[in-house]
Each structure stands twice: as C-alpha cells, then as structure tokens.
Amino acid sequence: MIQLNEQQRKAAEFEGKHLLVLAGAGTGKTGTIIARADYLLRKGVQPNRIAILSFTRKSAREIAERLKLSAPGNINKKEITGRTFHSWCNEIMHLYPDNFPHHSYTPLDEDDRLSAMALALGKNFRDSKKEKVKKEVVTAIYSYAVNTLCSLSDAILHIRYGNMEKEDEQVKQYVEEDRKLIAPVIKKYIDYKKERRYIDYDDMLSVVATQLERNEALRDAVTKRYQHVLVDEMQDTNPLQYKLLKSFVEGSHLFCVGDDAQSIYAFRGADFRTIHSFTDIIPRSEKLKLLRNYRSTQEILDLSNWVLEQSPLRYDKKLEAHRGKGEMPSLIHVEDDWEEADLITDGILDHVAEGGSYADTMVLGRSVWSLSKVEGACLSKKIPYVKYGGTSLMQSAHVRDVASAMRIVANNYDEIAWIRFLQLWDGIGEIKASRIISRVITLATFAEMIACLQQFEGMEINAAIPATLAAVREYNDRPAQAMEAAVEAMQPMLEKKYREEWTSRASDFEVLREVARSSGSITEFITEYVLDPKAETTFKIGAKETDDAVVLSTIHSAKGLEAEIVHILNLNTASYPSSRTILQGEEAIEEERRCLYVALTRAKNSLKLYRNIRSLHTQYTDANRHEQLYFLNNLPSQLVRIVINGQEKKDFPAPFKPTLGEADFPDFDFG
C-alpha cells in the first residue's frame, strides 16, 4: 500500500460522488491520484473501468507505471493505462465507430493544420487592405474559439486585439471586418478536412464532447464503461475539456486533482477559474486541500508563498515544508547573460567535483532561446545535459518525411502527406506533385493508386515511389517494420536532403521504432505518437538515456519535474512580467506570476535566481510601470541572500542609470 498523510488518505478513500483535490506544489498530487486508483482496484473496480487522464503522454505513462507497482497481484496490469484527453477521445471514437466516422480520419498536428489552413486560404486570398491573411492568425482564432466554446467574434477580439475594450465602437468595427474576412476561410478549412478525411486535435475533443452531450444512449454507454474518471492537473482544463468531463457527472465518479497556482496554459484556452467554481458547477461535489509540501525546504516555500501573496487574486494556500528548514534562496546579480551562464556552469562543475551528480541541477528559462547561453557554456565545458521544450522529435523534418509515406498508406486522401512525400524525389516540384495528387487522390483502392503511379499517363515517375508505398503497405499492422521499410526505401533521398546531418538524424528512428512496437497499426502509431501535439522534445547532449545529465528546460516543460538545485534565468524587471504581457492586461500578468511560482517550486534544496544589473533600469518608455509590476518589487530582504560580484550584500543595489549627456568620439582623419 502507498504511504499517505491524513489529508491524502481522506482523498484517496473518498466515498462521495465527486471530489476536487486542491493540491499545492510538491504536496503529492501524483501520489494521491495513484493512491486513489489503487484504492479503487482494491475495492474490486476493474482497471478498464478507470480512466486516468493527464495532459502529456509522459505524465500519463508515469502514473500508469507507478500504479502497476502498487496494484494488487490479482489485477490484470496490462489493462492499467494512463491517457491524455486526446488519446482518450480517440479511444472512445474507436470503441463506438457507428457514432464517430472520424475514427478512421488522419489527425493533423500543428504544422499540418497550418498547411491545411493555407490550402483553405488559397494562393491569391487577400483581405480588403490587400494584405495577405496569415494562416497562423486564422488557425489561432479557430483553435481558441473551439477550445473556449466562444463565438468567432470573441476569439478574434482575444487573439487580435488583446485587452482592448470590447464595447469600443472602433474595436467592434475592426472585429466585424475581420469576422467577415475570416469566417469563409474557416468554413473552407472545415470542408477541406471533411473532403480529405482529416481531424485536428481540437476536433477530437469537440466531436466527442458534442456527441456525448447530444446523444443520451451514447452518453449512458460511455459513462457506464468508465465508472471512475481521474483527472490530473485539473487547473489546465479549458472549457471544451470541462464540457467533456461534465458528461460524466451523472453516470460516473469524477476525482480531479489540481493547483490553481500552477495554471499556466491560458494560451491553450485553459481557464484556472473553473477550478474555483468546481463545487458550484458539479452537483454533489466536495473539495479537499493538500498543503504539506514534501519537496522543498521552508525557505524556498517562504519565497514561493510570498510571490503568491502579492497577487490581487486569492489562492488561499500557504505551503508548509515537511522537511523543515534549509538554505536560503539566492538572488544573484550579474553583468550579462554570459556571466550568468559561466556562474551556473562553474557551479555545476564544482558540485560534481565535490561528489554530487549532474542530474542534481536544473536550469529554467522562459523560452528555449533564453537557455542558449547556458547550453553553449555546457557544450564548451563538456557538461552533459538534456533539454526539454521546443519542437517535438515527432514533428522534426526527417521524421515527418518518413511519416508521410506511412500516412499515405493509412489514408490515400491525405493531400498534405502526398505533397511532402512526392517532393522528396528528384524531378518532382510543386506543379508536377499537384498533377500526380489530382489523379491518385480520387482513386478508391490502394491497388488502383499503385497501378496509377506505375503507369502515369504523360509523365515518367520514379519506380521507387510506388515501390516505397507498396513496401510500407506490407507492414500495415506492424508499424515498426513499416517505418524500417520507409527509411530503407527513402534513404537515398533523405541523405541527399540532410547531407552531413543525416547520420545523427537517422539515429532518431531507433527511438521511434521502439515506440512503434507498442502500436497495433500504422494508423494507431500516427495518431498516438507521430502527431501528438503535447509531445515534448528531449535533446540529449553528451548523455545517454540513463546517463547523469543537467536538465535545461523551459518553465512550461518543467511542470512535474524537480531537482536538488534549481537556477532560474533572467529574473529581470522587464521580464517578470514582460512588456508584452503588461499590454495584455491583468489576467496575463497573473499567469506570468504563476509561471514564476511553478519555477520556484521545482527546487528541493537550493534555489538560485539571476538578475541582470543593467536591467534594473529599463530602457522602456514606461519604465516606472515595469518597476511597479515587477514580481520581486519590495521583496523582503530576509527571504533571499543578495549576491553582487560574488559578495553577499544586505541591501538591493541601486538602479543602473546610463549617462544621458552628449557623447564624444575620437578625432577622425578625413584627409
């Protein structure tokens, strides 16, 4: 049995209808949800009647694996699984295909969705100002509207005009002009998906949630199947996901775990306020808090608590450290990013020399770009590291190239895959590819398609093209072998495209083949892995999977992670909150505050914050505004050690102010 404190046990053994567990950082959220599932299994609930949902495949897999270790021996552990919301909806569509013809459609990831939107826009589509309509903007508007269940006008207002006054007549006019322009594009995009048998990831949730809401018989069948629905990271749910969960209120039991102070996904439509209204919206629901932190020392929690207390929002939580007291956090002032990187990496080397490990250290930045200086210093000093964040391996160019052949086999209507696949081959450009696609995409069977490619009227086609597709088709129910066949057949083209990079890129397929072995078909592999929008990239430099390595991560990718020593980069006046965030208004500012809180609470024993001395005086026109909103403004000195030039100081430094007088230059000889 899992060891629990009193509050965790109350949650795990809850006998009511629905429960929301408000759990602060490091209070054992994951352990509590595992304990709940373990308790249900011991009560006789079958594992396939329990849906365990998380927001990334990684965390869902971790929950399932840990549960398998604690589950009673008489349980069929193969049936214990963790799912993302998307994979769960995909499972429901496959279980009830009569209700969901979309189950056989090819999923579109973020890049492919942009490609589909571009095709919907058309080459010559222009707005009234003769400016090109950006596919990225239209896609963002569509996605926001679907995920937040709002109107197109409201989505346009949010995406394009930020915190401008909704009732302003000029803003209303802008929104209406945009709506008239964008509405037909979105309609074309939706029609295009139907024609080509595509489904994007927003659709996966939307069609299932809508069908469950409208179809009582289907809702009864699905809710009876999933007797218990356990949701991790509840604060990150958006209104669409909330709508999906509400379908289970009558027929199932909801057990939701989350932390309102760690809600940092508003850009995906997440609304942390739903967690505050849980007991009002969900009938027969109760709420329970977990406040005992098992990760950090009290000094780290004191700083984290203080950051939350400065918010105008009420989080109503104050974490207490189970481990007691430890080292005070340090606020280290540096001259620039290079000094920051050197200090961090020298500290890592000193720690290892004293008997510590590289894996004890985590470095956090707001973006992948902000980590670049530290990454460069790691490379120069031969420090092994892993990097989380950025482009998914599954979305990298060489993987998408190989996947294009697999996607065509799964769905010969997949125009986007056809375009990518055909243009890899010598002699096929955009025009030639379009001619080929216009013919093959209309054919009913795979055999007809291959025959057409082998004897294409009026055009010579490389015999390797149909041969590659036929080779992949042979392994339709064995995706690992299908990938091997695709890589082998396409290797000459891939080597030519990627040149000296091909050797390192080719090694990625070894990882993917292992992943593919758990899939029963090419379609399943594509859906669950290749096109998973939440998949995070892990770059390993100087370290194998099991090797000791420093973690470099964006803050968003660090959720769920922890380390003995945590460094947080560039905690500067105009960065927390950023200038862009200030323009977006209070809600965006508070989300950035929660980002900082997430970063602070990753640390177990040592927390080091870095601030650029020259950033203490910002060059922005509204510098006073930045100072007023700065999250560490008026930070009590007893909460941190102030370090300047390697020396501990009692007070914060005076702002750096550049000389504003007339500059003089050396004489120049014009003769």
XYZ file of C-alpha atoms in Angstrom:
671
model
C 0.000 0.000 0.000
C 1.088 3.620 -0.678
C 2.131 5.670 2.374
C -0.188 8.658 2.825
C -0.701 11.517 5.257
C -4.136 12.129 6.760
C -5.395 14.510 4.051
C -4.067 12.366 1.215
C -5.763 9.324 2.718
C -9.079 11.202 3.011
C -8.836 11.990 -0.683
C -7.792 8.502 -1.787
C -10.556 6.807 0.207
C -13.288 9.332 -0.628
C -16.717 7.641 -0.774
C -18.801 10.521 -2.118
C -19.764 11.265 -5.722
C -17.223 13.791 -6.996
C -14.097 15.276 -5.393
C -11.757 18.142 -6.239
C -8.360 17.917 -4.539
C -6.638 21.322 -4.402
C -3.026 20.324 -4.018
C -0.141 22.765 -3.812
C 3.245 22.216 -5.459
C 5.138 19.231 -4.035
C 2.206 18.047 -1.915
C 1.961 14.693 -3.651
C -0.660 15.269 -6.362
C 0.544 12.383 -8.489
C 0.926 10.102 -5.467
C -2.605 10.921 -4.349
C -4.178 10.169 -7.726
C -2.231 6.869 -7.847
C -3.406 6.069 -4.308
C -6.992 6.762 -5.377
C -6.715 4.371 -8.325
C -5.028 1.767 -6.099
C -7.870 2.085 -3.564
C -10.484 1.560 -6.283
C -8.672 -1.510 -7.618
C -8.536 -2.998 -4.116
C -12.277 -2.389 -3.788
C -12.841 -4.524 -6.879
C -13.175 -1.913 -9.626
C -11.711 -3.316 -12.840
C -8.817 -1.322 -14.338
C -10.592 -0.844 -17.696
C -13.412 0.918 -15.801
C -10.983 3.604 -14.580
C -9.954 6.416 -16.931
C -6.783 8.157 -15.707
C -6.256 11.411 -17.608
C -3.265 13.729 -17.740
C -2.087 16.446 -20.117
C 1.032 14.805 -21.518
C 1.702 11.255 -22.570
C 4.814 11.285 -20.390
C 2.929 12.058 -17.170
C 0.071 9.688 -18.082
C 2.575 6.891 -18.647
C 4.333 7.660 -15.336
C 1.064 7.417 -13.387
C 0.195 4.091 -15.034
C 3.647 2.577 -14.414
C 3.694 3.619 -10.764
C 0.178 2.246 -10.279
C 1.224 -1.108 -11.717
C 3.887 -1.364 -8.994
C 1.396 -0.843 -6.146
C -1.675 -2.595 -7.592
C -2.818 -5.886 -6.034
C -1.429 -9.050 -7.607
C -4.793 -10.326 -8.853
C -5.221 -7.337 -11.201
C -4.563 -7.599 -14.936
C -1.899 -4.898 -15.048
C -1.937 -4.745 -18.857
C -5.316 -3.023 -18.524
C -3.874 -0.243 -16.341
C -3.301 2.723 -18.639
C -2.926 6.474 -18.433
C -4.225 8.671 -21.244
C -4.169 12.216 -22.480
C -7.527 13.845 -23.181
C -6.862 13.426 -26.899
C -5.932 9.748 -26.719
C -8.973 9.100 -24.508
C -11.294 10.736 -27.042
C -9.591 8.791 -29.794
C -10.230 5.589 -27.820
C -13.920 6.496 -27.400
C -14.251 7.133 -31.146
C -12.759 3.712 -31.929
C -14.939 1.958 -29.331
C -18.110 3.494 -30.792
C -17.339 3.842 -34.548
C -21.017 3.991 -35.521
C -21.251 7.300 -33.678
C -17.902 8.623 -34.879
C -16.966 8.195 -38.565
C -13.974 10.383 -37.666
C -12.246 7.368 -36.063
C -10.624 6.481 -39.397
C -9.522 10.038 -40.228
C -5.874 11.154 -40.233
C -5.038 13.513 -37.359
C -3.450 16.860 -38.143
C -0.711 18.159 -35.881
C 0.065 21.868 -35.502
C 2.247 22.106 -38.629
C -0.161 20.131 -40.799
C -3.072 22.173 -39.559
C -1.257 25.292 -40.765
C -0.720 23.609 -44.130
C -4.417 22.732 -44.353
C -5.366 26.290 -43.416
C -3.016 27.629 -46.108
C -4.753 25.430 -48.680
C -8.093 26.770 -47.434
C -6.855 30.356 -47.776
C -5.657 29.797 -51.331
C -2.664 31.374 -53.019
C -4.421 34.553 -54.028
C -6.568 35.188 -50.972
C -6.258 38.832 -49.892
C -8.132 40.985 -47.414
C -9.660 44.381 -48.074
C -6.356 46.114 -47.377
C -4.562 43.912 -49.918
C -2.566 42.335 -47.162
C -2.127 38.582 -47.005
C -4.218 36.868 -44.336
C -1.836 34.913 -42.137
C -2.668 31.250 -41.697
C -1.142 31.328 -38.198
C -3.590 34.002 -37.062
C -6.659 32.304 -38.556
C -5.603 28.957 -37.039
C -5.090 30.512 -33.612
C -8.507 32.178 -33.772
C -10.237 28.949 -34.821
C -8.492 26.904 -32.128
C -9.282 29.428 -29.400
C -12.964 29.535 -30.387
C -13.250 25.716 -30.349
C -11.423 25.247 -27.037
C -13.134 28.063 -25.158
C -16.594 27.497 -26.701
C -16.797 31.157 -27.636
C -18.011 32.910 -30.796
C -15.740 33.709 -33.719
C -16.041 37.418 -32.879
C -14.921 36.864 -29.284
C -11.998 34.734 -30.468
C -10.933 37.465 -32.914
C -11.167 40.051 -30.150
C -8.966 37.955 -27.856
C -6.340 36.885 -30.406
C -6.015 40.050 -32.464
C -6.910 42.865 -30.064
C -5.852 41.575 -26.660
C -7.232 43.607 -23.789
C -8.896 46.340 -25.871
C -12.325 47.369 -24.716
C -14.951 45.056 -26.178
C -17.604 47.775 -26.245
C -15.416 50.342 -28.005
C -17.150 51.159 -31.301
C -13.890 51.259 -33.265
C -12.865 47.839 -31.870
C -16.327 46.457 -32.728
C -15.853 47.641 -36.304
C -12.393 46.026 -36.571
C -13.716 42.727 -35.177
C -16.685 42.683 -37.559
C -14.445 43.380 -40.581
C -12.164 40.541 -39.517
C -15.106 38.213 -38.916
C -16.453 38.744 -42.450
C -12.998 38.022 -43.816
C -12.111 35.009 -41.672
C -15.472 33.184 -41.473
C -15.384 31.894 -45.092
C -11.771 30.774 -44.654
C -12.666 28.688 -41.613
C -15.644 27.225 -43.472
C -13.314 26.217 -46.324
C -10.918 24.703 -43.774
C -13.707 22.629 -42.189
C -14.938 21.476 -45.626
C -11.375 20.609 -46.659
C -10.952 18.395 -43.571
C -14.118 16.514 -44.460
C -13.022 16.003 -48.089
C -9.562 14.758 -47.170
C -10.638 12.789 -44.087
C -8.629 14.858 -41.629
C -9.309 15.532 -37.981
C -7.343 18.051 -35.953
C -6.765 17.703 -32.240
C -9.333 20.307 -31.283
C -11.883 18.336 -33.312
C -11.087 15.149 -31.391
C -12.305 16.689 -28.170
C -15.079 18.692 -29.770
C -16.831 15.878 -31.663
C -16.722 13.539 -28.659
C -17.907 16.191 -26.184
C -20.721 17.263 -28.519
C -21.894 13.727 -29.233
C -21.896 12.829 -25.535
C -23.922 15.942 -24.791
C -26.486 15.315 -27.544
C -26.754 11.515 -27.624
C -28.213 10.165 -24.375
C -27.804 6.494 -25.362
C -24.138 7.027 -26.244
C -23.559 9.014 -23.046
C -25.071 6.228 -20.947
C -22.918 3.611 -22.669
C -19.682 5.580 -22.290
C -20.255 6.624 -18.665
C -21.119 3.061 -17.701
C -17.892 1.917 -19.290
C -15.780 4.456 -17.361
C -17.065 4.158 -13.829
C -14.361 6.420 -12.440
C -12.639 9.333 -14.216
C -9.443 10.553 -12.542
C -8.001 13.835 -13.837
C -4.526 15.170 -13.077
C -3.613 18.878 -13.489
C -7.259 19.934 -13.429
C -6.276 23.615 -13.438
C -5.135 23.273 -17.066
C -8.528 22.214 -18.419
C -10.149 24.502 -20.939
C -13.935 24.975 -21.321
C -14.096 22.274 -24.023
C -12.400 19.701 -21.774
C -14.664 20.803 -18.946
C -17.681 20.216 -21.201
C -16.388 16.705 -21.902
C -15.999 15.939 -18.202
C -19.482 17.241 -17.346
C -20.958 14.441 -19.480
C -19.727 12.036 -16.801
C -21.314 13.809 -13.830
C -24.418 11.617 -13.697
C -23.098 8.192 -14.662
C -19.541 8.229 -13.285
C -17.406 9.476 -10.397
C -15.027 12.401 -11.007
C -11.811 12.655 -8.990
C -9.905 15.782 -10.035
C -6.544 16.936 -8.718
C -5.073 20.352 -9.447
C -3.424 23.539 -8.245
C -4.876 26.900 -9.217
C -1.470 28.490 -8.566
C 0.102 26.359 -11.330
C -2.312 27.223 -14.131
C -0.021 28.442 -16.946
C -1.732 27.386 -20.163
C -4.135 30.229 -20.947
C -2.657 30.347 -24.471
C -4.236 26.899 -24.988
C -7.561 28.168 -23.695
C -7.122 26.921 -20.112
C -9.138 28.850 -17.544
C -7.957 28.363 -13.963
C -11.166 29.905 -12.657
C -13.049 26.699 -13.490
C -11.255 25.011 -10.623
C -12.602 27.688 -8.239
C -16.171 27.082 -9.420
C -15.933 23.273 -9.431
C -18.232 22.685 -6.473
C -20.748 25.216 -7.845
C -20.862 23.679 -11.338
C -20.585 19.968 -10.462
C -23.513 18.734 -8.335
C -22.764 16.523 -5.305
C -19.101 17.520 -5.345
C -16.740 18.248 -2.473
C -13.343 19.917 -2.092
C -10.239 18.977 -0.094
C -6.847 20.722 0.246
C -3.296 19.345 0.418
C -0.837 21.871 1.886
C 2.044 19.788 3.248
C 4.964 20.021 0.822
C 7.380 17.083 0.629
C 9.755 18.539 -1.974
C 11.226 21.827 -0.797
C 12.727 23.388 2.308
C 10.710 26.016 4.183
C 12.938 28.859 2.932
C 12.099 28.018 -0.684
C 8.410 27.789 0.217
C 8.503 31.098 2.114
C 9.648 32.856 -1.069
C 7.101 30.967 -3.198
C 4.285 31.769 -0.759
C 5.285 35.446 -0.752
C 5.113 35.636 -4.577
C 1.521 34.326 -4.486
C 0.545 36.640 -1.629
C 1.396 39.695 -3.784
C -1.305 38.733 -6.273
C -4.667 40.534 -6.215
C -6.198 37.068 -6.725
C -6.865 34.858 -3.712
C -5.146 31.477 -3.881
C -5.845 30.785 -0.227
C -2.898 28.464 0.309
C 0.318 28.590 2.284
C 2.568 25.584 1.849
C 4.409 24.094 4.804
C 7.603 22.083 4.420
C 7.607 18.550 5.748
C 11.409 18.596 5.525
C 11.890 21.682 7.699
C 14.492 24.425 7.183
C 17.445 24.634 4.838
C 19.444 27.011 2.645
C 18.077 30.494 1.923
C 17.431 31.238 -1.806
C 19.999 33.486 -3.513
C 19.271 36.481 -5.742
C 22.450 36.820 -7.797
C 23.125 39.983 -9.784
C 25.183 39.554 -12.970
C 26.534 41.918 -15.627
C 25.083 39.994 -18.586
C 23.814 36.620 -19.830
C 27.335 35.308 -20.446
C 28.389 35.914 -16.851
C 25.152 34.238 -15.789
C 25.958 31.164 -17.913
C 29.536 30.973 -16.599
C 28.465 31.229 -12.966
C 25.899 28.458 -13.405
C 28.152 26.036 -15.283
C 31.135 26.669 -12.982
C 28.834 25.941 -10.055
C 27.750 22.680 -11.704
C 31.365 21.584 -12.145
C 32.176 22.477 -8.511
C 29.153 20.491 -7.322
C 30.236 17.414 -9.301
C 33.839 17.763 -8.092
C 32.506 17.665 -4.514
C 30.762 14.342 -5.154
C 27.412 15.499 -6.500
C 25.857 14.481 -9.806
C 24.984 16.469 -12.927
C 21.357 15.378 -12.572
C 21.109 17.308 -9.290
C 20.882 20.561 -11.293
C 18.036 22.079 -13.325
C 18.248 25.360 -15.253
C 14.953 27.072 -16.114
C 14.221 29.773 -18.683
C 11.065 31.287 -20.165
C 11.918 30.035 -23.661
C 14.283 27.669 -25.450
C 16.116 30.744 -26.743
C 16.760 32.030 -23.194
C 18.643 28.796 -22.446
C 21.049 29.203 -25.373
C 23.910 30.859 -23.410
C 23.849 28.177 -20.721
C 23.645 25.480 -23.377
C 26.695 26.972 -25.113
C 28.614 27.030 -21.826
C 27.674 23.385 -21.176
C 28.981 22.411 -24.595
C 32.274 24.287 -24.165
C 32.849 22.815 -20.689
C 31.721 19.313 -21.739
C 28.843 19.203 -19.264
C 26.266 16.551 -20.314
C 22.731 17.862 -20.454
C 19.192 17.114 -21.536
C 16.953 19.856 -22.866
C 13.186 19.898 -22.579
C 10.984 22.086 -24.705
C 10.843 23.276 -28.286
C 9.920 21.229 -31.313
C 8.824 17.658 -30.721
C 11.016 14.913 -32.131
C 7.845 13.570 -33.706
C 7.455 16.880 -35.537
C 11.031 17.173 -36.799
C 11.512 17.343 -40.558
C 13.155 13.952 -41.180
C 10.547 12.131 -39.079
C 7.751 13.876 -40.949
C 9.362 12.879 -44.243
C 9.270 9.184 -43.347
C 5.854 9.510 -41.707
C 4.443 10.949 -44.941
C 4.741 7.523 -46.635
C 3.088 5.840 -43.650
C 0.297 8.417 -43.647
C -0.477 7.845 -47.339
C -0.828 4.124 -46.663
C -3.214 4.909 -43.790
C -5.239 7.475 -45.771
C -4.693 7.911 -49.523
C -6.757 11.154 -49.380
C -4.006 12.737 -47.239
C -3.008 15.566 -49.594
C -0.555 17.130 -47.141
C 1.357 13.833 -46.815
C 1.341 13.398 -50.602
C 2.852 16.857 -51.118
C 5.671 16.174 -48.669
C 6.345 12.639 -49.904
C 6.411 13.398 -53.632
C 8.593 16.499 -53.394
C 11.343 14.486 -51.704
C 12.084 12.754 -55.009
C 14.298 14.174 -57.735
C 12.445 15.839 -60.568
C 9.172 16.456 -58.697
C 8.346 20.032 -57.824
C 5.119 21.713 -56.786
C 3.453 21.647 -60.212
C 4.332 18.031 -61.003
C 3.281 16.939 -57.500
C -0.082 18.702 -57.945
C -0.719 16.836 -61.233
C 0.042 13.492 -59.600
C -2.044 14.217 -56.495
C -5.069 15.344 -58.534
C -5.153 11.851 -60.086
C -4.226 9.474 -57.262
C -6.259 11.158 -54.568
C -9.501 10.275 -56.351
C -8.790 6.530 -56.570
C -10.794 4.226 -54.353
C -8.280 1.486 -53.536
C -4.610 1.238 -52.693
C -4.035 -1.171 -55.616
C -5.501 1.352 -58.081
C -3.255 4.069 -56.654
C -0.103 1.957 -57.070
C -1.093 0.976 -60.633
C -1.675 4.649 -61.491
C 1.782 5.625 -60.171
C 3.435 2.785 -62.115
C 1.891 3.836 -65.416
C 1.179 7.540 -65.044
C -0.139 8.923 -68.324
C 2.008 11.631 -69.827
C 4.670 11.653 -67.127
C 7.602 9.455 -66.125
C 7.605 8.680 -62.395
C 10.486 7.134 -60.474
C 9.622 3.451 -59.929
C 10.891 3.783 -56.337
C 7.859 5.943 -55.417
C 5.142 3.263 -55.803
C 7.645 0.612 -54.626
C 8.169 2.546 -51.360
C 4.448 2.819 -50.672
C 3.921 -0.851 -51.503
C 6.765 -1.848 -49.142
C 5.241 0.173 -46.289
C 1.788 -1.284 -47.006
C 3.146 -4.800 -46.452
C 3.551 -3.958 -42.744
C 0.282 -2.074 -42.144
C -0.296 -3.925 -38.863
C 3.382 -3.752 -37.821
C 4.298 -0.048 -37.747
C 7.880 -0.596 -36.524
C 8.637 -2.702 -39.605
C 6.698 -0.238 -41.770
C 8.977 2.553 -40.560
C 12.073 0.442 -41.294
C 10.801 -0.206 -44.815
C 10.105 3.507 -45.376
C 13.537 4.599 -44.070
C 15.339 1.996 -46.201
C 13.464 2.910 -49.388
C 13.709 6.674 -48.863
C 17.290 6.790 -47.550
C 18.961 7.967 -50.822
C 16.605 10.971 -50.952
C 16.948 11.657 -47.221
C 20.764 11.506 -47.342
C 20.732 13.981 -50.211
C 18.342 16.343 -48.389
C 20.085 16.345 -44.983
C 23.681 15.642 -46.121
C 26.127 15.635 -43.205
C 23.208 15.792 -40.696
C 21.690 12.513 -41.876
C 23.780 10.214 -39.639
C 22.669 11.971 -36.450
C 19.089 12.301 -37.673
C 18.913 8.623 -38.649
C 19.598 7.581 -35.048
C 16.226 9.102 -34.054
C 14.421 6.296 -35.853
C 15.838 3.755 -33.400
C 13.882 5.511 -30.630
C 10.741 5.760 -32.748
C 10.870 2.096 -33.756
C 10.746 1.135 -30.089
C 7.747 3.405 -29.606
C 6.067 1.959 -32.701
C 6.310 -1.607 -31.404
C 3.508 -0.883 -28.907
C 1.093 0.182 -31.669
C -1.163 -2.271 -33.468
C -1.321 -0.444 -36.799
C 0.162 2.423 -38.774
C -2.954 4.492 -38.089
C -2.676 3.926 -34.344
C 1.007 4.859 -34.355
C 0.378 8.068 -36.296
C -2.489 9.074 -34.069
C -0.912 8.324 -30.723
C 2.703 9.250 -31.340
C 3.762 10.912 -34.553
C 1.110 13.597 -34.363
C 0.798 14.060 -30.598
C 0.641 17.855 -30.091
C 1.759 17.660 -26.463
C 4.897 15.638 -27.109
C 7.983 17.397 -25.779
C 11.386 17.224 -27.331
C 14.201 15.868 -25.254
C 17.627 16.694 -26.654
C 20.399 14.656 -25.029
C 23.892 16.022 -25.486
C 26.791 14.052 -24.048
C 24.348 11.805 -22.236
C 22.563 8.574 -22.989
C 19.043 7.838 -21.744
C 20.265 6.568 -18.394
C 23.313 8.808 -18.020
C 23.851 11.549 -15.483
C 22.941 14.931 -17.041
C 21.960 18.508 -16.181
C 18.381 19.436 -17.094
C 17.826 22.563 -19.217
C 14.124 23.303 -19.526
C 11.526 25.923 -20.286
C 9.282 26.620 -17.308
C 6.248 25.198 -19.107
C 8.095 21.945 -19.818
C 9.321 21.713 -16.199
C 5.911 21.058 -14.649
C 6.140 17.786 -12.775
C 9.937 17.944 -12.597
C 12.145 18.671 -9.578
C 15.833 18.965 -8.764
C 18.149 19.415 -5.791
C 19.496 22.677 -7.240
C 17.437 24.975 -9.477
C 18.726 28.041 -11.371
C 16.138 30.492 -12.786
C 17.453 32.720 -15.569
C 16.885 36.394 -16.339
C 14.600 37.318 -13.480
C 14.696 40.908 -14.671
C 12.395 43.896 -14.280
C 11.029 43.855 -17.823
C 10.832 40.047 -17.977
C 8.580 39.166 -14.995
C 6.133 40.333 -16.215
C 7.254 41.007 -19.767
C 6.365 44.181 -21.645
C 4.086 42.234 -23.978
C 2.259 40.695 -21.033
C 1.692 44.094 -19.421
C -0.066 45.249 -22.589
C -2.340 42.165 -22.447
C -3.762 43.075 -19.067
C -4.175 41.707 -15.556
C -5.089 38.117 -16.419
C -1.937 37.678 -18.492
C 0.183 39.286 -15.762
C -1.170 36.891 -13.158
C -0.474 33.908 -15.390
C 3.164 35.006 -15.580
C 3.211 35.247 -11.790
C 2.035 31.622 -11.677
C 4.819 30.717 -14.147
C 7.351 32.108 -11.686
C 5.683 30.185 -8.849
C 5.991 26.949 -10.848
C 9.690 27.653 -11.420
C 10.401 28.425 -7.760
C 8.695 25.277 -6.516
C 10.826 22.925 -8.666
C 13.714 23.333 -6.180
C 14.304 20.853 -3.360
C 17.329 22.235 -1.504
C 18.956 25.115 -3.363
C 17.299 27.917 -5.348
C 19.339 30.485 -7.274
C 17.726 33.437 -9.051
C 19.649 35.580 -11.557
C 19.108 39.248 -12.346
C 20.936 41.357 -14.889
C 22.235 44.508 -13.167
C 21.774 46.608 -16.300
C 18.136 45.551 -16.496
C 17.458 47.251 -13.173
C 16.965 50.400 -15.202
C 14.825 49.592 -18.193
C 15.033 51.448 -21.481
C 11.288 51.270 -21.980
C 9.200 54.405 -22.145
C 7.053 53.152 -19.288
C 9.934 52.076 -17.028
C 8.050 53.094 -13.895
C 5.196 50.784 -14.871
C 7.630 47.866 -15.193
C 9.087 48.650 -11.773
C 5.649 48.843 -10.166
C 4.520 45.492 -11.566
C 7.826 43.643 -11.128
C 7.123 40.432 -9.224
C 10.114 40.871 -6.910
C 9.382 44.513 -6.231
C 9.509 45.186 -2.465
C 10.853 41.678 -1.860
C 11.710 41.416 1.879
C 15.469 41.023 2.249
C 15.026 38.250 4.837
C 13.637 35.958 2.111
C 16.792 35.935 -0.082
C 20.577 36.255 0.006
C 21.578 39.204 -2.192
C 24.804 38.423 -4.086
C 26.680 41.057 -6.150
C 30.111 40.348 -7.679
C 30.313 37.188 -5.624
C 29.789 39.077 -2.359
C 26.746 38.868 -0.132
C 25.054 42.255 0.430
C 22.447 43.367 2.922
C 20.511 45.653 0.583
C 19.321 45.594 -3.005
C 21.505 47.561 -5.488
C 20.541 50.990 -6.721
C 19.142 51.024 -10.248
C 21.705 51.344 -13.036
C 21.178 54.565 -14.941
C 23.119 55.187 -18.143
C 24.709 58.574 -18.803
C 22.409 60.727 -20.870
C 24.885 63.534 -21.689
C 26.353 64.205 -25.124
C 28.842 61.518 -26.148
C 32.246 62.415 -27.527
C 34.167 60.422 -30.163
C 37.878 60.323 -31.046
C 39.054 62.616 -33.837
C 38.747 61.140 -37.312
C 41.102 61.889 -40.169
C 39.032 62.727 -43.267
C 42.134 63.524 -45.331
